[in-house]
GROMACS .gro file of C-alpha atoms in nm:
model
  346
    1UNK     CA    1  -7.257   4.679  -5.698
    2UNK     CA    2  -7.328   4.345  -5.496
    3UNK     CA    3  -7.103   4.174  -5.765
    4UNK     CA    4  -6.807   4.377  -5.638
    5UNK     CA    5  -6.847   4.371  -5.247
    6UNK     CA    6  -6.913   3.997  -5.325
    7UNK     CA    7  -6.565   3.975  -5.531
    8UNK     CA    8  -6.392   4.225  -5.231
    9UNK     CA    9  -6.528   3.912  -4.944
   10UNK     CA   10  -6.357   3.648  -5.164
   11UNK     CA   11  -6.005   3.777  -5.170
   12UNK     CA   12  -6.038   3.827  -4.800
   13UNK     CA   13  -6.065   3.488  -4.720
   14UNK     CA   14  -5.816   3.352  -4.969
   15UNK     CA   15  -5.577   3.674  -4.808
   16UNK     CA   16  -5.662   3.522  -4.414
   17UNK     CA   17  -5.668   3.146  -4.547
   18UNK     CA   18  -5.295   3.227  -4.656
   19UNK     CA   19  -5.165   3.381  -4.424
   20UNK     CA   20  -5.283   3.120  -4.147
   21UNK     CA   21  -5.110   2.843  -4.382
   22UNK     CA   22  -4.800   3.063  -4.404
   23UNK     CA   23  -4.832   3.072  -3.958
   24UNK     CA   24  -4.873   2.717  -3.965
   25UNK     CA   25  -4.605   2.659  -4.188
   26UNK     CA   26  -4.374   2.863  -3.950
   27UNK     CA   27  -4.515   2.669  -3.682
   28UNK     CA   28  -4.459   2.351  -3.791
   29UNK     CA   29  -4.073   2.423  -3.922
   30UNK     CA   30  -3.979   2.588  -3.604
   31UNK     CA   31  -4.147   2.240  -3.426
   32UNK     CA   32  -3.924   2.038  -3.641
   33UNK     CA   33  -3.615   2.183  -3.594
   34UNK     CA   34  -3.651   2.216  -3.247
   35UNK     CA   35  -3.290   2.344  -3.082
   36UNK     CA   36  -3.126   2.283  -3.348
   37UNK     CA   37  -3.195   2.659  -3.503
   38UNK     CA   38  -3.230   2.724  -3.847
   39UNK     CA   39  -2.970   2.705  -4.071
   40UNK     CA   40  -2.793   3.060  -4.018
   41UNK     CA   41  -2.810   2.971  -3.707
   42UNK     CA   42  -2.553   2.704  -3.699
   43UNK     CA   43  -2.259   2.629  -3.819
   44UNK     CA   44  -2.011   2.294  -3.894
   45UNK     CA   45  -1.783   2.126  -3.764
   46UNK     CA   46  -1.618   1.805  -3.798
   47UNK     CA   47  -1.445   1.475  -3.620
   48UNK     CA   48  -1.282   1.159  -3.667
   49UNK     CA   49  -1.429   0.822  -3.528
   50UNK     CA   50  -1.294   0.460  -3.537
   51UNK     CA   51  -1.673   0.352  -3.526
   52UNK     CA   52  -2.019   0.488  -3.599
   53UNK     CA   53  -2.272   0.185  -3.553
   54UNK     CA   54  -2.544   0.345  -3.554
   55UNK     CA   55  -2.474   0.690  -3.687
   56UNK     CA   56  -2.609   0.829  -3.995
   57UNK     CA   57  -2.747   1.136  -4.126
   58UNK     CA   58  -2.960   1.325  -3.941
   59UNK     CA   59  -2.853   1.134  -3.581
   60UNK     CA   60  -2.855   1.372  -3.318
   61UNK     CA   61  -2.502   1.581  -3.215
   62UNK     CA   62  -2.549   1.664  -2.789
   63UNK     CA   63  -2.327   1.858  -2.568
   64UNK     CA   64  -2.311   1.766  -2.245
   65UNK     CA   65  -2.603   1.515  -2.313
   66UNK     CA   66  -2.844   1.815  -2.460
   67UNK     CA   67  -2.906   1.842  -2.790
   68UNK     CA   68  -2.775   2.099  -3.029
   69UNK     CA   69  -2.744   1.979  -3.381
   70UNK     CA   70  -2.760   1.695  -3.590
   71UNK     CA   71  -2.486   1.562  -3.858
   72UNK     CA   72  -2.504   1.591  -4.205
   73UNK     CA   73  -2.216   1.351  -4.324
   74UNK     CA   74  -2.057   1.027  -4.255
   75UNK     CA   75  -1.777   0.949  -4.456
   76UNK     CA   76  -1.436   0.711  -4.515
   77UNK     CA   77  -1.101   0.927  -4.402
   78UNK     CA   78  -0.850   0.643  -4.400
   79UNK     CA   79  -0.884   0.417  -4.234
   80UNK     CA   80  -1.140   0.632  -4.001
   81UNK     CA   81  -1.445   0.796  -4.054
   82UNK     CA   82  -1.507   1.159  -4.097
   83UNK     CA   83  -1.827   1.259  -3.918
   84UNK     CA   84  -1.969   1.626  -4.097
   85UNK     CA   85  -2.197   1.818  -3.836
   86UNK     CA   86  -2.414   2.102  -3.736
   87UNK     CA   87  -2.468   2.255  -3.431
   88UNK     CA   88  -2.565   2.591  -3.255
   89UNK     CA   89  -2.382   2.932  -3.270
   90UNK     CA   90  -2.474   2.975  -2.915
   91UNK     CA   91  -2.256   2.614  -2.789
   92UNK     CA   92  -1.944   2.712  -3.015
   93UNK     CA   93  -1.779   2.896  -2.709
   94UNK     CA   94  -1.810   2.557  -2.487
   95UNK     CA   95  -1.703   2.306  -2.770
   96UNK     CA   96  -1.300   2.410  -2.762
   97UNK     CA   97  -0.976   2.205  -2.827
   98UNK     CA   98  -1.004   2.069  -2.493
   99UNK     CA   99  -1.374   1.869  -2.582
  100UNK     CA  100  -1.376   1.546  -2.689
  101UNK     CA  101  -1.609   1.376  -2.952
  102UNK     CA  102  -1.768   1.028  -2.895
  103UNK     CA  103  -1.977   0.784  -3.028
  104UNK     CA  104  -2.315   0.772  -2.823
  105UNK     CA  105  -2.663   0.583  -2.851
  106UNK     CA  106  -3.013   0.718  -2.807
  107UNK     CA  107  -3.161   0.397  -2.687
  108UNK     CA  108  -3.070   0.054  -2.665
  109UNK     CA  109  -3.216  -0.018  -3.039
  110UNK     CA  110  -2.858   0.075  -3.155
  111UNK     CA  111  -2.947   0.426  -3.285
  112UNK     CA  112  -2.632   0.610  -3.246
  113UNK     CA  113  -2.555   1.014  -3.146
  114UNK     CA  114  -2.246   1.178  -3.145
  115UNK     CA  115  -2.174   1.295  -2.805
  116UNK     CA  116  -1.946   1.623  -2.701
  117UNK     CA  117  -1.788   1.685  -2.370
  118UNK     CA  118  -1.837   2.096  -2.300
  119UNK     CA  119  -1.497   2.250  -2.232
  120UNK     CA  120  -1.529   2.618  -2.174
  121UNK     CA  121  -1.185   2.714  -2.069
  122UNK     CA  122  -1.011   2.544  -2.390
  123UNK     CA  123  -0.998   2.764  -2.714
  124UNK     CA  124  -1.289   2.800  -2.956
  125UNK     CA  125  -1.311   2.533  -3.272
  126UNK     CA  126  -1.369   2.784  -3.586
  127UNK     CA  127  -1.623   2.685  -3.833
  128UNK     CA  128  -1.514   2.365  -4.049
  129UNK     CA  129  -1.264   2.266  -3.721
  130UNK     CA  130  -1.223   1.912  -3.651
  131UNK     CA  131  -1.358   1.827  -3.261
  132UNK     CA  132  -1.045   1.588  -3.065
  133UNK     CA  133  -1.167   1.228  -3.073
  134UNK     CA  134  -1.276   1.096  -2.694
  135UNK     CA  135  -1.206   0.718  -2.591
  136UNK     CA  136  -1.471   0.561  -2.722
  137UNK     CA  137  -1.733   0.364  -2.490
  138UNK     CA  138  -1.819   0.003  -2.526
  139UNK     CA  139  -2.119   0.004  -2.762
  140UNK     CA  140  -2.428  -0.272  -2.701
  141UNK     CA  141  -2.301  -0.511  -2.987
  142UNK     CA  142  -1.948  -0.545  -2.683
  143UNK     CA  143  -2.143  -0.545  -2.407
  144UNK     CA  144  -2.366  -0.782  -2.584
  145UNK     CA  145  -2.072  -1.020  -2.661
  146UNK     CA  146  -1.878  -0.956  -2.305
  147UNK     CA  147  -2.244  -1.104  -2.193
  148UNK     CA  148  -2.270  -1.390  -2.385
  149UNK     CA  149  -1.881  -1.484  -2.296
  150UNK     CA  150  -1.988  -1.455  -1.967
  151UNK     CA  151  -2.287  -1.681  -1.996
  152UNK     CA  152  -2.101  -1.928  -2.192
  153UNK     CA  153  -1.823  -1.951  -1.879
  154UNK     CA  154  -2.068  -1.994  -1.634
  155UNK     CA  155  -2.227  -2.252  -1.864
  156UNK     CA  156  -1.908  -2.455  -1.841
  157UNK     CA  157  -1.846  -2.388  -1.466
  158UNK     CA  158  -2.155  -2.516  -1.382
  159UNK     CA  159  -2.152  -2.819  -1.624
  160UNK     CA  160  -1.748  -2.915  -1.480
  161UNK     CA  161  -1.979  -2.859  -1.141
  162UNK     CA  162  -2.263  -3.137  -1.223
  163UNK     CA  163  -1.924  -3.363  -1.330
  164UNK     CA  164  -1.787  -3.321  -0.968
  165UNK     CA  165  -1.444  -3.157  -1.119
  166UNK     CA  166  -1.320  -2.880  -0.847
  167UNK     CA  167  -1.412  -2.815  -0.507
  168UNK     CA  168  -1.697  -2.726  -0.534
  169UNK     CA  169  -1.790  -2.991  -0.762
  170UNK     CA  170  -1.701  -3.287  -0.557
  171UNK     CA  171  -1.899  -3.069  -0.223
  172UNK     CA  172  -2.161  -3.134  -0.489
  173UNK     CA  173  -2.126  -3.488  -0.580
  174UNK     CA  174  -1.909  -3.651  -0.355
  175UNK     CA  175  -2.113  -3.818  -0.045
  176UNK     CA  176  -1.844  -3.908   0.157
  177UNK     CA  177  -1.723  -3.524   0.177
  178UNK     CA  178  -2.085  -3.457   0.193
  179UNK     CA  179  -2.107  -3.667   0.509
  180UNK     CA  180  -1.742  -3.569   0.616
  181UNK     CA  181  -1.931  -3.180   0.596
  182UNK     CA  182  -2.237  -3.246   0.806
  183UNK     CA  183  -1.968  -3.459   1.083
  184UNK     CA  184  -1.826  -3.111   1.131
  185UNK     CA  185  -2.119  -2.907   1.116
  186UNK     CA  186  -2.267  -3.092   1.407
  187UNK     CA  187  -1.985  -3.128   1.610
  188UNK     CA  188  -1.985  -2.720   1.533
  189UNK     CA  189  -2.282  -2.723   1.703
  190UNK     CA  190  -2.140  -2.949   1.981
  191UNK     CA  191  -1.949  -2.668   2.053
  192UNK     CA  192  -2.152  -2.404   2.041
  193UNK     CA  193  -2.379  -2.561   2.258
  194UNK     CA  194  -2.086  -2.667   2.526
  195UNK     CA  195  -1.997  -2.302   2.499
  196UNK     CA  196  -2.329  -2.136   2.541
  197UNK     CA  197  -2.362  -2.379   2.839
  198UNK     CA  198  -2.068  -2.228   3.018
  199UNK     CA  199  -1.888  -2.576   2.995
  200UNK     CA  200  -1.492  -2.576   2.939
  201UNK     CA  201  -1.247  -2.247   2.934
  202UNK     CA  202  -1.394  -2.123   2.613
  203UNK     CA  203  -1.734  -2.137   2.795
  204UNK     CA  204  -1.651  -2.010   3.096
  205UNK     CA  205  -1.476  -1.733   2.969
  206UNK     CA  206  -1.755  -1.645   2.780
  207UNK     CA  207  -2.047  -1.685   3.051
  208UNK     CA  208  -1.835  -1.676   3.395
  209UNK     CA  209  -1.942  -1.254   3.494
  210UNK     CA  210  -1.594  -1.299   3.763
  211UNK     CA  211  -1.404  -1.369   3.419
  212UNK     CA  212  -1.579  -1.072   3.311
  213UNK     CA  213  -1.536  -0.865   3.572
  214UNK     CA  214  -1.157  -0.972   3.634
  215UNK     CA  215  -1.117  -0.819   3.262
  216UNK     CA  216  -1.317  -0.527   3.309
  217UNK     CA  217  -1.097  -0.440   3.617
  218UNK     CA  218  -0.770  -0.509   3.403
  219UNK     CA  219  -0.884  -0.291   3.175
  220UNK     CA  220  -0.961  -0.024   3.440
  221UNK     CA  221  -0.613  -0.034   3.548
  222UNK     CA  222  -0.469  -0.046   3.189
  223UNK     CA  223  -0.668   0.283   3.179
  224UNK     CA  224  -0.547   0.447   3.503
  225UNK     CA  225  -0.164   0.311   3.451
  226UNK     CA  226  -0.193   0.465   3.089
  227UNK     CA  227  -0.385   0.814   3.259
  228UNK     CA  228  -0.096   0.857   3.537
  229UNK     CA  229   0.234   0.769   3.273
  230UNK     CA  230   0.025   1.085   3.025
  231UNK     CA  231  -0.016   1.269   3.344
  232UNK     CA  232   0.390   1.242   3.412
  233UNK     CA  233   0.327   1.085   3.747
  234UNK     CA  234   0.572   0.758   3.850
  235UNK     CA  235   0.911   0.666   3.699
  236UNK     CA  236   0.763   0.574   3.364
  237UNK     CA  237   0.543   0.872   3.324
  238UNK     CA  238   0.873   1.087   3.398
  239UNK     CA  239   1.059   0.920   3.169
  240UNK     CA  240   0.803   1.002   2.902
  241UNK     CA  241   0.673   1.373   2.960
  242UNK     CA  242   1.015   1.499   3.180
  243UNK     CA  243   1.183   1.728   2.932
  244UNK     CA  244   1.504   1.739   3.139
  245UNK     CA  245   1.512   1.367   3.086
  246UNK     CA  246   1.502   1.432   2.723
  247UNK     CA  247   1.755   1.705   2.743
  248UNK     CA  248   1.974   1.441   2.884
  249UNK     CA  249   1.943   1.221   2.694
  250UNK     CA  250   1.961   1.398   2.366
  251UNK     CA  251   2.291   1.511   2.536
  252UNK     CA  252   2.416   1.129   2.564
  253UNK     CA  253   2.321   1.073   2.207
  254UNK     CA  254   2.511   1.436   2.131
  255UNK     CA  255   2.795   1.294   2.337
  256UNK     CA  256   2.816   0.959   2.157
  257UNK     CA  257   2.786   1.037   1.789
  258UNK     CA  258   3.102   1.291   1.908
  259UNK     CA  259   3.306   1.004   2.036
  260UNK     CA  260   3.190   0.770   1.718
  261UNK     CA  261   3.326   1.067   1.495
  262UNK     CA  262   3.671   1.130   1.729
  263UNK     CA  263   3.690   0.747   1.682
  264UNK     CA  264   3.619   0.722   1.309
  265UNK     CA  265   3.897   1.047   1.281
  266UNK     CA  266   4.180   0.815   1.523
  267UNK     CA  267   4.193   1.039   1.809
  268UNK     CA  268   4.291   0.929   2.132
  269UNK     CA  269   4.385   0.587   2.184
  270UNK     CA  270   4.051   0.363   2.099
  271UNK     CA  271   4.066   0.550   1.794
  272UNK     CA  272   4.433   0.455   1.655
  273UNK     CA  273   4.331   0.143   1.809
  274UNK     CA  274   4.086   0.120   1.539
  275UNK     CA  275   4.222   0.368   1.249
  276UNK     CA  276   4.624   0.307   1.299
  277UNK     CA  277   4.729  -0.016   1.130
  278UNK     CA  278   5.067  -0.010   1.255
  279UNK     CA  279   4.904  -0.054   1.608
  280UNK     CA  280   4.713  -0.308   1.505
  281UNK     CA  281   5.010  -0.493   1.339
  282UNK     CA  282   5.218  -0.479   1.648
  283UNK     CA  283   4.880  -0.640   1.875
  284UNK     CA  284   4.920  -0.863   1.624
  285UNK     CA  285   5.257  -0.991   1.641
  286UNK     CA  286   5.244  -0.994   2.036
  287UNK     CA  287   4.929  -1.224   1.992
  288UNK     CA  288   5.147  -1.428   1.763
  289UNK     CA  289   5.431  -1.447   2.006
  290UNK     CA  290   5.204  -1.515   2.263
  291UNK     CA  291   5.089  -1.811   2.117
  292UNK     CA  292   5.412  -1.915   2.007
  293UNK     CA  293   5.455  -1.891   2.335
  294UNK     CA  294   5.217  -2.087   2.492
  295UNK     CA  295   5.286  -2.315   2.245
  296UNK     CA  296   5.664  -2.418   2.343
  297UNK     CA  297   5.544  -2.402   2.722
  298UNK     CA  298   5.264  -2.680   2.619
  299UNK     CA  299   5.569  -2.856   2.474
  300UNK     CA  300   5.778  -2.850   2.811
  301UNK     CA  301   6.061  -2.615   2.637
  302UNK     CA  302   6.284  -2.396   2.881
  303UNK     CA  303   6.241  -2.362   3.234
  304UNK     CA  304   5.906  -2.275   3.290
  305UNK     CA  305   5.788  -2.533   3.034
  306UNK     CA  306   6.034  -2.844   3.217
  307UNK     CA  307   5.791  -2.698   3.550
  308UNK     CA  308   5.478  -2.779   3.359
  309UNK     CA  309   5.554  -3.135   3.204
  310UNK     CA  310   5.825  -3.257   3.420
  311UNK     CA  311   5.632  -3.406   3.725
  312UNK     CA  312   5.978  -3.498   3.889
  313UNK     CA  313   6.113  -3.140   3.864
  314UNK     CA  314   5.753  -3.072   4.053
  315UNK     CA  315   5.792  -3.280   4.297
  316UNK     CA  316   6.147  -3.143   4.423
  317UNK     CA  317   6.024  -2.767   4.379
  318UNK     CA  318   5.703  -2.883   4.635
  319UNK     CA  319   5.941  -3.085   4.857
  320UNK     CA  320   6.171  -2.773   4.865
  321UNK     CA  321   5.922  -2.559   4.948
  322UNK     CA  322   5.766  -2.746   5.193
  323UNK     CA  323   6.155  -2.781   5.365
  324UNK     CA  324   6.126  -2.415   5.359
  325UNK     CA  325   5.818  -2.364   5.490
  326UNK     CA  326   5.900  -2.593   5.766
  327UNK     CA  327   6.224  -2.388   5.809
  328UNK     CA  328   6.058  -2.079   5.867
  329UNK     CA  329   5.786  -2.291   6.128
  330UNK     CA  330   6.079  -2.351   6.281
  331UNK     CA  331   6.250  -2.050   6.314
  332UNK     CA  332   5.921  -1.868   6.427
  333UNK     CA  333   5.910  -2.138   6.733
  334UNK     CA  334   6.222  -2.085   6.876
  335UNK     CA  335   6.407  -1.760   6.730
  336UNK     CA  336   6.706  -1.770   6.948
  337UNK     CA  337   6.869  -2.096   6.863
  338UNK     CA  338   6.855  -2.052   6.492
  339UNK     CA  339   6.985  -1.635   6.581
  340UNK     CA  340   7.264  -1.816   6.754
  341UNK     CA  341   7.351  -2.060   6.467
  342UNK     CA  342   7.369  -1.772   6.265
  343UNK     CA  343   7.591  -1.515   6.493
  344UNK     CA  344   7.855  -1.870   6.520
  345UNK     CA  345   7.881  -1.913   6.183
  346UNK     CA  346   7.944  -1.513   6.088
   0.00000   0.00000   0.00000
């Protein structure tokens, strides 16, 4: 009898001992896999990257920069590579046709991640769909090299520097510029201090209160002049807020595009002055026959032109009119006789 109760205690501790390896077991698988579920909880999916430095199997798949799977594969596709994934039943509805894949890093030791943009109003990838490839950011190894160019140019800026090439290399090197710089720096100062002692206009304007004050009151009156024209008060003010002002003169402007257009049609006599080209052909020959002639008058032709150039034929004209104006002297002084000369010879 003590054999078999002694038998019955020693499968009861090999029966608890397993089952608290089997709980630890579960434990420890549910620790390692973490949010990435077990495997029917997940399902694949697939993209297309130009580079994965850094990405292997195993590296970490995040949505929106959390975690929710891991990849599986990394393979040629091309001239690609084909990047074979796992991730979470629960994120399929937010990785759609509108996410985009991308290669990411988990620290700056160069292990890579592949990174998904959540999209939930695109449609759902099925299982085995290939995610749309993102624009890929600059990985370290470029930003790495972008540095070192960088480095290098300011190496060879400041070594053209030290060799007084530039501007700023001969402000570097160059003593005479060096001394030309501190001449201007101190007569700078010059100023400055001929300024802050209220010496000159500058100075004056700057320290002088009336100067101030005369400003201050200019501006006052800017102020008020601007106040009364918003208020409508004086000529100006009417001529900005009176609305019968701008009746009239959206009238004018009325009135004037009308006469443009009666003008641009030929009506009245501006406009066939300016549409009819048979008026404007017969201006044109007067002009011409005007000219022609002023021309033969210039020349002393015909009557009026022998009265301009000949000075003899002047003369006579001027002594016959002065005869005649001394004629009519005469006959204003004593009316009579000349009435009587006339009367005799009738």
């Amino acid at each position: 009898m003590p054999r078999t109760r002694s038998l019955a205690w020693s499968e009861l501790k090999i029966g608890v001992l397993t089952i608290v390896a089997i709980i630890v077991a579960a434990v420890t698988v549910f620790t390692v896999m973490g949010s990435r579920g077990f495997f029917w909880q997940r399902f694949s999916l697939k993209t297309r990257l130009p580079d994965v430095t850094g990405l292997k199997s195993g590296s970490p798949v995040r949505v929106s920069g959390m975690e929710v799977g891991s990849v599986t594969k990394v393979d040629f596709s091309g001239d690609q590579l084909e990047v074979v994934f796992e991730v979470n039943k629960d994120v399929g509805p937010r990785i759609t046709d509108k996410s985009a894949a991308t290669l990411g890093s988990v620290s700056l030791l160069g292990l890579g991640a592949l990174d998904i943009t959540a999209a939930s109003n695109g449609t759902p990838i099925p299982e085995g769909g290939y995610v749309p490839t993102g624009k890929t950011a600059p990985s370290l190894s470029n930003v790495t090299a972008g540095a070192s160019e960088g480095i290098g140019e300011l190496t060879g800026l400041l070594r053209d520097m030290r060799a007084g090439k530039g501007t700023a290399g001969k402000i570097m090197t160059d003593d005479k510029l060096y001394a030309e710089m501190q001449s201007f720096v101190a007569s700078a100062n010059d100023v400055t201090r001929t300024i802050r002692s209220g010496r000159g206009s500058a100075g004056r304007f700057i320290n002088d209160p009336a100067i101030a004050n005369s400003l201050q009151g200019s501006l006052n009156n800017l102020e008020t002049m601007t106040r009364r024209i918003n208020a409508g008060e004086g000529s100006l003010g009417k001529l900005v807020n009176d609305e019968a002002f701008a009746s009239s003169l959206t009238g004018a402007t009325t009135n004037l595009r009308t006469l443009t257009e009666k003008l641009n049609r030929g009506e009245g006599t501006a406009g066939k002055f300016v549409t009819d080209p048979a008026l404007y052909n017969q201006l044109k020959s007067l002009a011409d026959r005007l000219d022609l002639l002023t021309k033969s008058l210039n020349d002393g032709q015909g009557t009026i032109g022998q009265l301009l150039k000949d000075r003899k034929l002047y003369e006579n004209m001027n002594a016959a009119v002065n005869d005649v104006r001394d004629l009519v002297a005469a006959i204003k002084k004593d009316p009579k006789r000349y009435l009587n000369v006339r009367v005799s010879i009738f």
